[in-house]
Short mmCIF file of C-alpha atoms in Angstrom, two decimals:
data_model
loop_
_atom_site.label_atom_id
_atom_site.label_comp_id
_atom_site.label_asym_id
_atom_site.label_seq_id
_atom_site.Cartn_x
_atom_site.Cartn_y
_atom_site.Cartn_z
CA UNK A 1 2.68 10.56 -19.99
CA UNK A 2 5.40 11.43 -22.71
CA UNK A 3 3.33 12.85 -25.83
CA UNK A 4 4.33 13.43 -29.35
CA UNK A 5 3.39 16.82 -31.05
CA UNK A 6 4.63 15.02 -34.25
CA UNK A 7 5.80 11.96 -34.88
CA UNK A 8 8.76 10.85 -37.65
CA UNK A 9 10.24 8.22 -37.91
CA UNK A 10 12.44 8.22 -35.10
CA UNK A 11 9.84 8.45 -32.45
CA UNK A 12 8.29 5.55 -34.04
CA UNK A 13 11.28 3.52 -34.19
CA UNK A 14 11.68 4.77 -30.61
CA UNK A 15 8.36 3.32 -29.71
CA UNK A 16 9.12 -0.31 -30.87
CA UNK A 17 12.36 -0.46 -29.44
CA UNK A 18 10.33 0.64 -26.05
CA UNK A 19 7.79 -2.30 -26.90
CA UNK A 20 10.56 -4.88 -27.28
CA UNK A 21 8.99 -5.59 -30.89
CA UNK A 22 10.37 -6.89 -33.85
CA UNK A 23 9.39 -4.89 -37.37
CA UNK A 24 7.30 -7.57 -38.11
CA UNK A 25 5.59 -7.49 -34.74
CA UNK A 26 5.29 -3.95 -34.88
CA UNK A 27 3.90 -3.48 -37.94
CA UNK A 28 1.16 -6.22 -36.77
CA UNK A 29 0.77 -4.34 -33.32
CA UNK A 30 -0.18 -1.37 -35.34
CA UNK A 31 -2.05 -2.49 -38.12
CA UNK A 32 0.53 -0.83 -40.73
CA UNK A 33 2.34 -2.83 -43.39
CA UNK A 34 5.97 -3.86 -42.86
CA UNK A 35 7.59 -1.68 -45.05
CA UNK A 36 6.29 1.19 -43.14
CA UNK A 37 8.09 0.01 -40.55
CA UNK A 38 11.32 -0.60 -42.35
CA UNK A 39 10.75 2.76 -43.50
CA UNK A 40 10.67 4.84 -40.38
CA UNK A 41 13.64 2.71 -39.29
CA UNK A 42 15.88 3.71 -42.40
CA UNK A 43 15.01 7.33 -42.90
CA UNK A 44 14.74 8.07 -39.22
CA UNK A 45 13.25 11.88 -38.44
CA UNK A 46 13.38 12.66 -42.34
CA UNK A 47 10.22 10.73 -42.49
CA UNK A 48 6.44 11.38 -40.98
CA UNK A 49 3.76 9.23 -41.40
CA UNK A 50 0.61 9.79 -42.34
CA UNK A 51 -2.07 11.82 -40.37
CA UNK A 52 -3.77 8.43 -39.44
CA UNK A 53 -0.98 6.79 -38.85
CA UNK A 54 0.17 9.45 -36.25
CA UNK A 55 -3.02 8.64 -34.52
CA UNK A 56 -2.44 5.02 -34.38
CA UNK A 57 0.98 5.72 -33.15
CA UNK A 58 -0.61 7.96 -30.22
CA UNK A 59 -3.05 5.44 -29.52
CA UNK A 60 -0.29 2.49 -29.45
CA UNK A 61 1.91 4.93 -27.05
CA UNK A 62 -0.84 5.47 -24.64
CA UNK A 63 -1.86 1.84 -24.16
CA UNK A 64 2.18 0.87 -23.36
CA UNK A 65 2.64 0.18 -19.95
CA UNK A 66 4.38 2.49 -17.58
CA UNK A 67 7.92 0.52 -18.09
CA UNK A 68 7.53 0.74 -21.88
CA UNK A 69 6.74 4.23 -21.81
CA UNK A 70 9.87 5.49 -19.16
CA UNK A 71 11.85 3.69 -22.28
CA UNK A 72 10.36 5.43 -25.21
CA UNK A 73 10.92 8.71 -22.50
CA UNK A 74 14.71 7.70 -21.79
CA UNK A 75 15.76 6.98 -25.50
CA UNK A 76 13.91 10.16 -26.54
CA UNK A 77 15.47 12.08 -24.02
CA UNK A 78 18.80 10.22 -22.78
CA UNK A 79 20.34 13.82 -21.49
CA UNK A 80 17.94 13.29 -18.42
CA UNK A 81 19.82 10.15 -17.15
CA UNK A 82 22.85 12.45 -16.57
CA UNK A 83 21.70 13.48 -12.56
CA UNK A 84 19.87 10.25 -11.39
CA UNK A 85 22.42 8.08 -9.49
CA UNK A 86 22.60 10.80 -7.24
CA UNK A 87 19.07 11.37 -7.02
CA UNK A 88 18.00 7.94 -6.37
CA UNK A 89 20.27 7.92 -3.59
CA UNK A 90 18.86 11.15 -1.63
CA UNK A 91 15.30 9.47 -2.85
CA UNK A 92 15.99 6.47 -0.98
CA UNK A 93 17.15 8.33 2.02
CA UNK A 94 14.06 10.56 1.98
CA UNK A 95 11.90 6.89 1.75
CA UNK A 96 13.82 5.90 4.82
CA UNK A 97 13.16 9.16 6.83
CA UNK A 98 9.48 8.59 5.70
CA UNK A 99 9.10 5.21 7.12
CA UNK A 100 10.20 6.51 10.17
CA UNK A 101 7.77 9.73 10.38
CA UNK A 102 4.78 7.26 9.57
CA UNK A 103 5.50 4.98 12.75
CA UNK A 104 5.90 7.91 14.70
CA UNK A 105 2.44 9.35 13.13
CA UNK A 106 4.30 12.63 11.84
CA UNK A 107 2.19 12.41 8.59
CA UNK A 108 3.16 16.26 7.83
CA UNK A 109 6.75 15.80 6.93
CA UNK A 110 6.06 12.05 6.12
CA UNK A 111 3.91 13.97 3.01
CA UNK A 112 6.38 16.53 2.28
CA UNK A 113 9.22 13.67 2.15
CA UNK A 114 7.00 11.42 -0.19
CA UNK A 115 5.41 14.20 -2.36
CA UNK A 116 8.80 16.36 -3.02
CA UNK A 117 9.32 12.94 -5.42
CA UNK A 118 5.99 11.82 -6.61
CA UNK A 119 5.21 15.51 -7.61
CA UNK A 120 8.34 16.11 -9.25
CA UNK A 121 8.92 13.03 -11.04
CA UNK A 122 6.60 11.29 -14.02
CA UNK A 123 6.67 7.53 -13.58
CA UNK A 124 6.88 7.76 -17.80
CA UNK A 125 10.18 9.24 -17.51
CA UNK A 126 11.89 6.93 -15.28
CA UNK A 127 13.80 3.69 -15.72
CA UNK A 128 13.39 0.55 -13.79
CA UNK A 129 15.27 1.87 -10.56
CA UNK A 130 13.45 4.96 -10.40
CA UNK A 131 9.68 3.54 -10.94
CA UNK A 132 10.63 1.24 -7.94
CA UNK A 133 11.44 4.18 -5.76
CA UNK A 134 8.41 5.71 -7.14
CA UNK A 135 6.25 2.45 -6.54
CA UNK A 136 7.70 2.35 -2.48
CA UNK A 137 6.86 5.99 -2.26
CA UNK A 138 3.06 5.57 -3.51
CA UNK A 139 3.02 2.65 -1.01
CA UNK A 140 4.05 4.82 2.05
CA UNK A 141 1.74 7.41 0.76
CA UNK A 142 -0.73 4.85 1.00
CA UNK A 143 0.38 3.51 4.51
CA UNK A 144 0.03 7.49 5.57
CA UNK A 145 -3.59 7.78 4.18
CA UNK A 146 -4.77 4.73 5.59
CA UNK A 147 -3.48 5.83 8.99
CA UNK A 148 -5.36 9.10 8.46
CA UNK A 149 -8.18 7.38 7.75
CA UNK A 150 -8.46 8.78 4.09
CA UNK A 151 -9.29 4.72 2.70
CA UNK A 152 -11.34 5.40 -0.52
CA UNK A 153 -11.49 7.82 -3.62
CA UNK A 154 -8.95 9.71 -5.69
CA UNK A 155 -6.89 10.79 -3.10
CA UNK A 156 -6.91 7.59 -0.68
CA UNK A 157 -5.05 4.74 0.28
CA UNK A 158 -7.09 2.38 -1.89
CA UNK A 159 -5.78 4.78 -5.36
CA UNK A 160 -2.36 4.53 -3.72
CA UNK A 161 -1.83 1.06 -3.60
CA UNK A 162 -3.59 0.15 -6.71
CA UNK A 163 -1.06 2.24 -8.59
CA UNK A 164 1.86 1.31 -6.96
CA UNK A 165 0.60 -2.49 -7.46
CA UNK A 166 0.67 -1.86 -11.15
CA UNK A 167 3.95 -0.85 -11.11
CA UNK A 168 5.53 -3.73 -8.94
CA UNK A 169 3.39 -6.04 -11.51
CA UNK A 170 5.41 -4.42 -14.39
CA UNK A 171 8.18 -4.38 -12.97
CA UNK A 172 7.88 -7.96 -11.97
CA UNK A 173 8.51 -8.12 -8.34
CA UNK A 174 5.71 -10.25 -6.90
CA UNK A 175 6.99 -9.88 -3.28
CA UNK A 176 5.75 -6.14 -3.57
CA UNK A 177 2.55 -7.09 -5.21
CA UNK A 178 1.32 -9.60 -2.67
CA UNK A 179 2.67 -7.06 0.47
CA UNK A 180 0.24 -4.41 -1.54
CA UNK A 181 -2.78 -7.06 -1.71
CA UNK A 182 -2.36 -7.40 1.96
CA UNK A 183 -2.80 -3.81 2.40
CA UNK A 184 -5.37 -3.62 0.04
CA UNK A 185 -7.18 -5.98 2.10
CA UNK A 186 -6.80 -3.97 5.01
CA UNK A 187 -8.41 -0.99 3.49
CA UNK A 188 -11.33 -3.25 2.60
CA UNK A 189 -11.68 -4.32 6.37
CA UNK A 190 -11.33 -0.53 7.41
CA UNK A 191 -14.28 0.30 4.83
CA UNK A 192 -16.43 -2.38 6.21
CA UNK A 193 -16.18 -5.30 3.50
CA UNK A 194 -15.35 -7.92 6.04
CA UNK A 195 -16.44 -11.27 4.78
CA UNK A 196 -14.25 -10.16 1.45
CA UNK A 197 -11.30 -8.76 3.57
CA UNK A 198 -11.74 -12.11 5.54
CA UNK A 199 -11.59 -13.91 2.36
CA UNK A 200 -8.56 -12.04 0.74
CA UNK A 201 -6.30 -12.78 4.21
CA UNK A 202 -7.23 -16.34 3.72
CA UNK A 203 -5.87 -16.26 0.47
CA UNK A 204 -2.98 -14.46 1.76
CA UNK A 205 -1.91 -16.56 4.82
CA UNK A 206 -1.23 -19.10 2.30
CA UNK A 207 0.73 -17.01 -0.49
CA UNK A 208 4.41 -17.82 -1.09
CA UNK A 209 5.28 -14.75 -1.96
CA UNK A 210 4.65 -13.53 1.40
CA UNK A 211 7.23 -13.78 4.06
CA UNK A 212 6.12 -16.17 6.88
CA UNK A 213 5.93 -12.85 8.91
CA UNK A 214 3.35 -11.14 6.85
CA UNK A 215 1.28 -14.82 6.05
CA UNK A 216 1.12 -14.84 10.00
CA UNK A 217 -0.25 -11.44 10.15
CA UNK A 218 -3.02 -11.91 7.24
CA UNK A 219 -3.76 -15.44 9.42
CA UNK A 220 -4.53 -12.87 12.54
CA UNK A 221 -6.46 -10.07 10.46
CA UNK A 222 -8.61 -13.11 9.29
CA UNK A 223 -9.72 -13.19 12.72
CA UNK A 224 -9.93 -9.59 13.19
CA UNK A 225 -12.41 -9.01 10.04
CA UNK A 226 -14.38 -12.22 11.39
CA UNK A 227 -14.55 -11.09 14.95
CA UNK A 228 -16.32 -7.92 13.52
CA UNK A 229 -18.64 -9.93 11.97
CA UNK A 230 -19.65 -11.69 14.98
CA UNK A 231 -17.70 -15.30 13.89
CA UNK A 232 -15.57 -15.47 17.31
CA UNK A 233 -15.07 -18.69 17.63
CA UNK A 234 -13.42 -18.97 13.89
CA UNK A 235 -11.95 -15.67 14.25
CA UNK A 236 -10.57 -16.89 17.90
CA UNK A 237 -8.87 -20.46 16.12
CA UNK A 238 -7.25 -17.93 13.59
CA UNK A 239 -5.60 -15.62 15.67
CA UNK A 240 -4.36 -18.60 18.10
CA UNK A 241 -2.89 -19.83 15.13
CA UNK A 242 -1.14 -16.38 14.31
CA UNK A 243 0.07 -16.38 17.77
CA UNK A 244 1.88 -19.51 17.71
CA UNK A 245 3.52 -18.48 14.40
CA UNK A 246 4.48 -15.02 16.11
CA UNK A 247 6.19 -16.84 18.62
CA UNK A 248 7.97 -19.61 16.93
CA UNK A 249 9.32 -16.83 14.20
CA UNK A 250 10.35 -14.43 17.13
CA UNK A 251 8.33 -11.68 16.64
CA UNK A 252 7.14 -10.20 20.48
CA UNK A 253 5.48 -7.43 19.08
CA UNK A 254 3.27 -9.15 16.79
CA UNK A 255 2.54 -11.76 19.20
CA UNK A 256 1.69 -8.76 21.84
CA UNK A 257 -0.63 -7.46 19.29
CA UNK A 258 -2.36 -10.93 18.47
CA UNK A 259 -2.97 -10.65 22.06
CA UNK A 260 -4.93 -7.42 21.83
CA UNK A 261 -6.92 -9.15 19.02
CA UNK A 262 -7.63 -12.49 20.87
CA UNK A 263 -8.92 -10.08 24.29
CA UNK A 264 -11.43 -8.29 21.66
CA UNK A 265 -12.53 -11.86 19.89
CA UNK A 266 -13.12 -12.85 23.69
CA UNK A 267 -15.05 -10.00 24.34
CA UNK A 268 -17.36 -10.02 21.23
CA UNK A 269 -17.99 -13.93 22.56
CA UNK A 270 -18.74 -12.28 26.10
CA UNK A 271 -15.85 -13.88 27.75
CA UNK A 272 -14.81 -11.22 29.79
CA UNK A 273 -12.67 -12.74 31.92
CA UNK A 274 -10.73 -14.30 29.26
CA UNK A 275 -10.99 -10.96 27.42
CA UNK A 276 -9.14 -9.24 30.33
CA UNK A 277 -6.55 -11.68 30.68
CA UNK A 278 -5.21 -11.10 27.08
CA UNK A 279 -5.65 -7.60 27.05
CA UNK A 280 -3.44 -7.80 30.05
CA UNK A 281 -0.81 -9.37 28.63
CA UNK A 282 -0.92 -7.09 25.59
CA UNK A 283 -0.64 -4.21 27.83
CA UNK A 284 2.56 -5.71 29.60
CA UNK A 285 4.24 -7.14 26.94
CA UNK A 286 3.42 -4.55 23.99
CA UNK A 287 5.58 -1.41 23.30
CA UNK A 288 3.49 1.92 23.05
CA UNK A 289 6.22 3.90 21.13
CA UNK A 290 3.93 5.45 18.57
CA UNK A 291 1.12 7.08 18.99
CA UNK A 292 -0.86 4.86 16.87
CA UNK A 293 0.08 1.81 19.07
CA UNK A 294 -0.90 3.51 22.35
CA UNK A 295 -4.45 4.29 20.82
CA UNK A 296 -5.12 1.18 19.31
CA UNK A 297 -3.86 -0.68 23.12
CA UNK A 298 -6.30 1.87 25.03
CA UNK A 299 -8.75 1.47 22.56
CA UNK A 300 -9.32 -2.32 22.92
CA UNK A 301 -8.82 -1.89 27.13
CA UNK A 302 -11.13 0.70 27.16
CA UNK A 303 -13.85 -1.25 25.13
CA UNK A 304 -13.76 -4.34 27.24
CA UNK A 305 -13.72 -2.36 30.57
CA UNK A 306 -16.75 -0.36 29.29
CA UNK A 307 -18.27 -3.96 28.93
CA UNK A 308 -18.93 -4.59 32.61
CA UNK A 309 -20.78 -1.95 34.54
CA UNK A 310 -18.58 -2.53 37.41
CA UNK A 311 -15.82 -1.28 35.01
CA UNK A 312 -17.75 1.38 32.68
CA UNK A 313 -16.65 4.58 34.32
CA UNK A 314 -12.94 3.49 33.91
CA UNK A 315 -13.88 2.47 30.46
CA UNK A 316 -15.16 5.47 29.41
CA UNK A 317 -12.07 7.66 30.89
CA UNK A 318 -9.63 5.16 28.78
CA UNK A 319 -11.60 5.84 25.45
CA UNK A 320 -11.55 9.62 26.30
CA UNK A 321 -7.49 9.75 26.57
CA UNK A 322 -7.20 7.41 23.85
CA UNK A 323 -9.27 10.01 21.63
CA UNK A 324 -7.10 12.81 22.86
CA UNK A 325 -4.55 11.35 21.24
CA UNK A 326 -5.97 10.12 18.01
CA UNK A 327 -6.89 13.63 17.94
CA UNK A 328 -3.87 15.11 18.42
CA UNK A 329 -2.02 12.96 15.54
CA UNK A 330 -5.09 13.18 13.16
CA UNK A 331 -5.81 9.58 13.34
CA UNK A 332 -9.38 9.76 12.12
CA UNK A 333 -10.60 6.13 11.61
CA UNK A 334 -9.28 5.54 15.38
CA UNK A 335 -11.53 8.39 16.27
CA UNK A 336 -14.82 6.81 14.33
CA UNK A 337 -13.85 3.49 15.96
CA UNK A 338 -13.90 5.12 19.11
CA UNK A 339 -17.06 7.29 18.99
CA UNK A 340 -18.41 3.75 17.56
CA UNK A 341 -17.59 1.70 20.91
CA UNK A 342 -19.62 4.54 22.59
CA UNK A 343 -22.75 4.71 20.67
CA UNK A 344 -23.03 0.77 20.72
CA UNK A 345 -22.68 1.38 24.66
CA UNK A 346 -25.45 3.86 24.69
CA UNK A 347 -27.51 1.64 22.43
#
């Protein structure tokens, strides 16, 4: 946060303008007389508020949202704007590169690309364009942390997503806010809050802020969470609806993933014939361009094979291969899932 060592009328006037308040509204906001604010406006740096009013101004600045703080910083330090257009172009390019790296599970380089900006830019000193790029970088950092299994705590996907959601809320970009809420529901599911995540997905499946594809994904994930809870009938219905939506939307990869999820739901219901049918469709139509996709598909396939005594050894072999890839790329959440499957079968 931009800090003020010694308030004068100049800084106080800048804060009023950053908060986009009239002199009267600003006076009421601070709890000071209107003539006091008028004095700051007229005398600028030639007048200094009393110590108790200095503290009031400190509090008002601290409680201002990040967009207002950014405007405040820009007013006090206009020279910081000079290099921004070129910086923002480079920042945008690095975000695009990070997206590719995360999709390939090249986490170290993706982290370098994102943190070179997150570590060198203070949100309070950015304009709306800078805040947008900062928020996008935070979302990608959250995706990276989620894929690595860091879902809770101060250095986690949840923390990154929550911070980014606050920024996009202040920037009034509802689509981005809803997308982050969908990611937060995924974090809920990954942390074991299955009923809460299913309710969250259910709400988002009808949320018009999201694209039709994202709403269909939310519907699919309702089924994923409920399947883990053992509610396989409702889960299967939700997944089937999502599968039809992906077909209508012309989303072949999501359609294939939906068959993978359906296979696991049928396995959970004890219908191994249907489970093998759906996993064969997923394995035939799905792409395995990334380690994450390969691990997820092999884990589902191995889980189904492991459920039948006749194919148990084949299932263990497939899970071993999936674990090896997960370990190689630092996919700790997938490793824990694989270990959980093994222990479940041993129990």
